[in-house]
CSV table of C-alpha atoms in Angstrom, one decimal:
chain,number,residue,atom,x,y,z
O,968,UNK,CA,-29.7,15.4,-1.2
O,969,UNK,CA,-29.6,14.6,-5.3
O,970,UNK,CA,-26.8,18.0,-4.8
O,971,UNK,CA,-24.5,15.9,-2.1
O,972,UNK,CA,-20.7,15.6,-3.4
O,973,UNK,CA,-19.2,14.3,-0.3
O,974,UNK,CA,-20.4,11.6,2.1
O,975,UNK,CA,-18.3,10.5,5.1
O,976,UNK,CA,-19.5,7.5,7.2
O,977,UNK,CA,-16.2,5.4,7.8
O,978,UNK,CA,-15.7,4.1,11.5
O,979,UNK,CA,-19.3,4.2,12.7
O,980,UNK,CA,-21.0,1.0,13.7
O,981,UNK,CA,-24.0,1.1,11.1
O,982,UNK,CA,-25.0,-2.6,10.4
O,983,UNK,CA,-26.8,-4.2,7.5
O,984,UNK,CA,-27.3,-3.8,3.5
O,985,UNK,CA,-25.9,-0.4,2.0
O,986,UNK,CA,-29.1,1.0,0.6
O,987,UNK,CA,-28.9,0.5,-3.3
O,988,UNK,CA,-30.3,4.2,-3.0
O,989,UNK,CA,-26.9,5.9,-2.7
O,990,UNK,CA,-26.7,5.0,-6.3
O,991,UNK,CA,-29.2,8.0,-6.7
O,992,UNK,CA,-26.4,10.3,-5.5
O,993,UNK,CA,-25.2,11.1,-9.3
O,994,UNK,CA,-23.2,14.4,-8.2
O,995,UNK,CA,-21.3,12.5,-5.2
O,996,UNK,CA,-17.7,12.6,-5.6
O,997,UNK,CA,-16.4,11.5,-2.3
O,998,UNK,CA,-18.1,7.9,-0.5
O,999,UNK,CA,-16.1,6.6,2.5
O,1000,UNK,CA,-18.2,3.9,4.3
O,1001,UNK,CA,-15.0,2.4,5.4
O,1002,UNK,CA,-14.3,0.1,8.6
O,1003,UNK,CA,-18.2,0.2,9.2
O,1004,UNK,CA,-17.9,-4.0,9.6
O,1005,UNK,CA,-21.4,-5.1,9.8
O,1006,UNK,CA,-22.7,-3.8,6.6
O,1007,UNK,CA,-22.6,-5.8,3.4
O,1008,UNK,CA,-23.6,-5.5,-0.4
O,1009,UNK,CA,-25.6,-8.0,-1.5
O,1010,UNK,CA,-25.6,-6.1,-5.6
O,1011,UNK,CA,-23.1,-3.4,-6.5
O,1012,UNK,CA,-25.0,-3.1,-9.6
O,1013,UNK,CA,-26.1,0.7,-8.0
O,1014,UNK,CA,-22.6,1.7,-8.1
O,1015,UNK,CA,-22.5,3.0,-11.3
O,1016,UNK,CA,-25.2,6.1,-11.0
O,1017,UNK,CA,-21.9,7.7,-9.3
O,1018,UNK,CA,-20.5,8.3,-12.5
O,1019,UNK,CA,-19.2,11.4,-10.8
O,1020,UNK,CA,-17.3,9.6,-7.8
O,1021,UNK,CA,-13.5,10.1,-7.7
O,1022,UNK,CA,-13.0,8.4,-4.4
O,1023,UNK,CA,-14.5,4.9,-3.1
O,1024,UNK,CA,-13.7,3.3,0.6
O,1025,UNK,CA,-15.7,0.2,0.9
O,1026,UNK,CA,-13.1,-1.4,3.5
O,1027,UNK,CA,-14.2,-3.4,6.2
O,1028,UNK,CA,-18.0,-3.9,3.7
O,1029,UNK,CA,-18.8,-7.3,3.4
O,1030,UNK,CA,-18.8,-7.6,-0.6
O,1031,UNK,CA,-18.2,-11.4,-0.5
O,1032,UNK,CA,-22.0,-11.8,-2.0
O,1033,UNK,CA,-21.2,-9.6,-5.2
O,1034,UNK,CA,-20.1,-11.7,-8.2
O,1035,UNK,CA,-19.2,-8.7,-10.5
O,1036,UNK,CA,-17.5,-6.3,-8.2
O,1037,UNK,CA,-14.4,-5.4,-10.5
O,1038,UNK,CA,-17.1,-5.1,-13.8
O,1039,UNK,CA,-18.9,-2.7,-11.7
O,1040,UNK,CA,-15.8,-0.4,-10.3
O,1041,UNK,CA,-14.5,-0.3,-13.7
O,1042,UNK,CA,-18.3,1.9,-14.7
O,1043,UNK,CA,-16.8,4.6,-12.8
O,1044,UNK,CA,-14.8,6.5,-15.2
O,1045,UNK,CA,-13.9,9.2,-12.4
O,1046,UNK,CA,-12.7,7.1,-10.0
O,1047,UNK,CA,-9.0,8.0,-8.9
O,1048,UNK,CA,-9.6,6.3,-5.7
O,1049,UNK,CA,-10.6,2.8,-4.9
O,1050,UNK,CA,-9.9,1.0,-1.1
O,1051,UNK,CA,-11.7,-2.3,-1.0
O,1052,UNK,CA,-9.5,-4.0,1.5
O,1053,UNK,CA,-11.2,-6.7,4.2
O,1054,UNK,CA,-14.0,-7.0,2.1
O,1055,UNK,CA,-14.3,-10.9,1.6
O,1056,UNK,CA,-13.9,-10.7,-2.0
O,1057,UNK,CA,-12.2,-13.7,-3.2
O,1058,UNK,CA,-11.2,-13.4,-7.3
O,1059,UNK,CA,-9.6,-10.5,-9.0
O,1060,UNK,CA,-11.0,-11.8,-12.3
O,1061,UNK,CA,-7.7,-13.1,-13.4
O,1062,UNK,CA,-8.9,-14.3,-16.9
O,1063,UNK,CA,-10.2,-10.3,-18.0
O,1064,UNK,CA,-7.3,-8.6,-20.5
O,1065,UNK,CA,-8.5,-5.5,-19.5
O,1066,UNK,CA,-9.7,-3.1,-17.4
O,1067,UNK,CA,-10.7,0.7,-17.9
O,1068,UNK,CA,-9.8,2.4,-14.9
O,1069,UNK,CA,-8.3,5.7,-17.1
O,1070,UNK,CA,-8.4,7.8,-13.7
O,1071,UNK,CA,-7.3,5.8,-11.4
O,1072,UNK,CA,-4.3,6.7,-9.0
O,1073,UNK,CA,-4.8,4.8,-5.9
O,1074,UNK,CA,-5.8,0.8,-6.0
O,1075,UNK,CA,-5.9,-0.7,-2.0
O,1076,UNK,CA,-6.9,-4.6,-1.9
O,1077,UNK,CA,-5.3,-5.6,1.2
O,1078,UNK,CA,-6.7,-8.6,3.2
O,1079,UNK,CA,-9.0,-9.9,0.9
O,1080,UNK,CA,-9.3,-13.5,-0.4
O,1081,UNK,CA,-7.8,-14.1,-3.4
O,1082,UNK,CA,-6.0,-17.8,-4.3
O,1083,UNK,CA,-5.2,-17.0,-7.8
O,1084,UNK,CA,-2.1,-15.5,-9.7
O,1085,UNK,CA,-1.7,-12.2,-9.9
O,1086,UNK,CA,-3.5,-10.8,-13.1
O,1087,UNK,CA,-1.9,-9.3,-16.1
O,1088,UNK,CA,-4.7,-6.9,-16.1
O,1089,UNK,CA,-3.3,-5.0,-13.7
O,1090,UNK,CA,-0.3,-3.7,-16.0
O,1091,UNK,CA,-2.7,-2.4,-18.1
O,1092,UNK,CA,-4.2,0.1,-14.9
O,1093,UNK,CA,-4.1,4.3,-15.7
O,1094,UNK,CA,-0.9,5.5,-16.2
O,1095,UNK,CA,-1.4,7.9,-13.7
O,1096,UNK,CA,-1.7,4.9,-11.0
O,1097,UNK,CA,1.0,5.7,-8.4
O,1098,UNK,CA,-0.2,3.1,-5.6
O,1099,UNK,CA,-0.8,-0.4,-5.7
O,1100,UNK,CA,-1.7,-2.7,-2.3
O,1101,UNK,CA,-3.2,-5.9,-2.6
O,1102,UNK,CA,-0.9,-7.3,0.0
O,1103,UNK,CA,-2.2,-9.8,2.9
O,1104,UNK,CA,-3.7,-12.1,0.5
O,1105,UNK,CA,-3.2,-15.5,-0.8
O,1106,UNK,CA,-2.1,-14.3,-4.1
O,1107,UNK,CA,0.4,-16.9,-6.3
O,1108,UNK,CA,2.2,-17.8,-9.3
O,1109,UNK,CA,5.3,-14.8,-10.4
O,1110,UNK,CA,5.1,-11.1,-10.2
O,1111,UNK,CA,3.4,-10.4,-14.0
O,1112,UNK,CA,6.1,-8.3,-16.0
O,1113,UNK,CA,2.8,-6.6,-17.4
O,1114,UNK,CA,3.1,-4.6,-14.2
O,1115,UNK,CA,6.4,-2.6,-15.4
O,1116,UNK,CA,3.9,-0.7,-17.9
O,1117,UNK,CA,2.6,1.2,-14.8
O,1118,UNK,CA,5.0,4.0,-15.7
O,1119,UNK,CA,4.4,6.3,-12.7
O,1120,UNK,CA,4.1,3.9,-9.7
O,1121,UNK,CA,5.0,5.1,-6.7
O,1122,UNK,CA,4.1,2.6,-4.1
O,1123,UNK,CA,3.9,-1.5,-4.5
O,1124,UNK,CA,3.2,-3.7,-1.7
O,1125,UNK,CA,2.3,-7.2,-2.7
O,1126,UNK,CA,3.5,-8.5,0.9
O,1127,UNK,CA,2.5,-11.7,2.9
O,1128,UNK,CA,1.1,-13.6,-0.3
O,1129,UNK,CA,2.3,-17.1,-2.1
O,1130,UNK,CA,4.9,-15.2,-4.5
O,1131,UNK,CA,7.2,-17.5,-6.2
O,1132,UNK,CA,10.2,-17.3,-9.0
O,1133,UNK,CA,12.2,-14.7,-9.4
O,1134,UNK,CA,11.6,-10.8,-9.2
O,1135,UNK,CA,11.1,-9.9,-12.4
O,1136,UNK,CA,14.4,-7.7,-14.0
O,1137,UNK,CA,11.1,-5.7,-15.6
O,1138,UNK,CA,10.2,-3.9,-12.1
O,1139,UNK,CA,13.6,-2.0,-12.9
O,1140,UNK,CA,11.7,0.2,-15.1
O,1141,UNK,CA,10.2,2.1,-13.0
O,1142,UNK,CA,11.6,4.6,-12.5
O,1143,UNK,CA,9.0,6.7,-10.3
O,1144,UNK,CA,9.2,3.5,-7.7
O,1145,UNK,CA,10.0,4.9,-4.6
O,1146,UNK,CA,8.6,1.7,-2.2
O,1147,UNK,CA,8.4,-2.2,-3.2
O,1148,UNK,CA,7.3,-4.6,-0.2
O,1149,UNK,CA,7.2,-7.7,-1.4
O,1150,UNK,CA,8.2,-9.4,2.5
């Protein structure tokens, strides 16, 4: 299996730890284990022996035990897609100035458990980011200007969280924005 590039599991009713094993799977590009509810991660420290992997669904995995899960993602230098929404995890690391996700096109977080102002960080994504969704949580505080220097967004949803202030003038520039949620 060491020559597997795509593994599709999503919407199955497997239950228990993801094997640490996968990280063995160094030519996988494609993991979607999405919406399988009853497994969990206990250590995504495995993770980042997919140095290949473009595309990541973890949704519906119980990563509420990991306490590095964003230092971990951000060891995948291929990674262009990333869906970690329902997955118990409670900080965004709010505190970290940056984050290397140079690939990265597609960021989902929805539904998660985060009580903290949205962080700056996430102006600083891939300029070829074109989707951003962590709506559905408990995020506060203002909408960061930082996130105007995501040049080619598409798509921003930052829905059903504790938003306050004003909308910053900043989210005027850009000018690939095609939908903002922010209901």
């Amino acid at each position: 299996m060491k020559s597997l590039t795509y593994l599709g599991l999503a919407y199955n009713e497997f239950v228990g730890l993801v094997p640490h094993q996968l990280g063995n799977l160094s030519r996988l590009l494609y993991l979607d284990l999405g919406y399988n509810n009853e497994l969990f991660v206990d250590d995504l420290s495995w993770i980042s022996g997919l140095h290949s992997l473009k595309y990541l669904d973890m949704s519906g995995v119980n990563l509420s035990k990991t306490i590095n899960w964003l230092q971990e993602m951000n060891k995948l230098p291929s990674l262009s897609y990333l869906y970690l929404s329902s997955c118990g995890l409670e900080s965004m690391y709010p505190s970290l100035s940056y984050i290397n996700f140079t690939s990265l096109t597609c960021l989902g977080l929805s539904e998660n458990l985060f009580k903290h102002e949205v962080p700056n960080w996430l102006g600083n994504l891939s300029t070829n980011l074109r989707d951003l969704q962590p709506p559905k949580n408990a995020l506060q505080g203002q909408i960061p200007v930082a996130l105007s220097n995501i040049h080619n967004l598409r798509y921003l949803d930052l829905n059903n969280n504790q938003l306050t202030g004003q909308i910053t003038e900043s989210l005027g520039q850009l000018q690939h924005l095609q939908e903002l949620v922010l209901s």
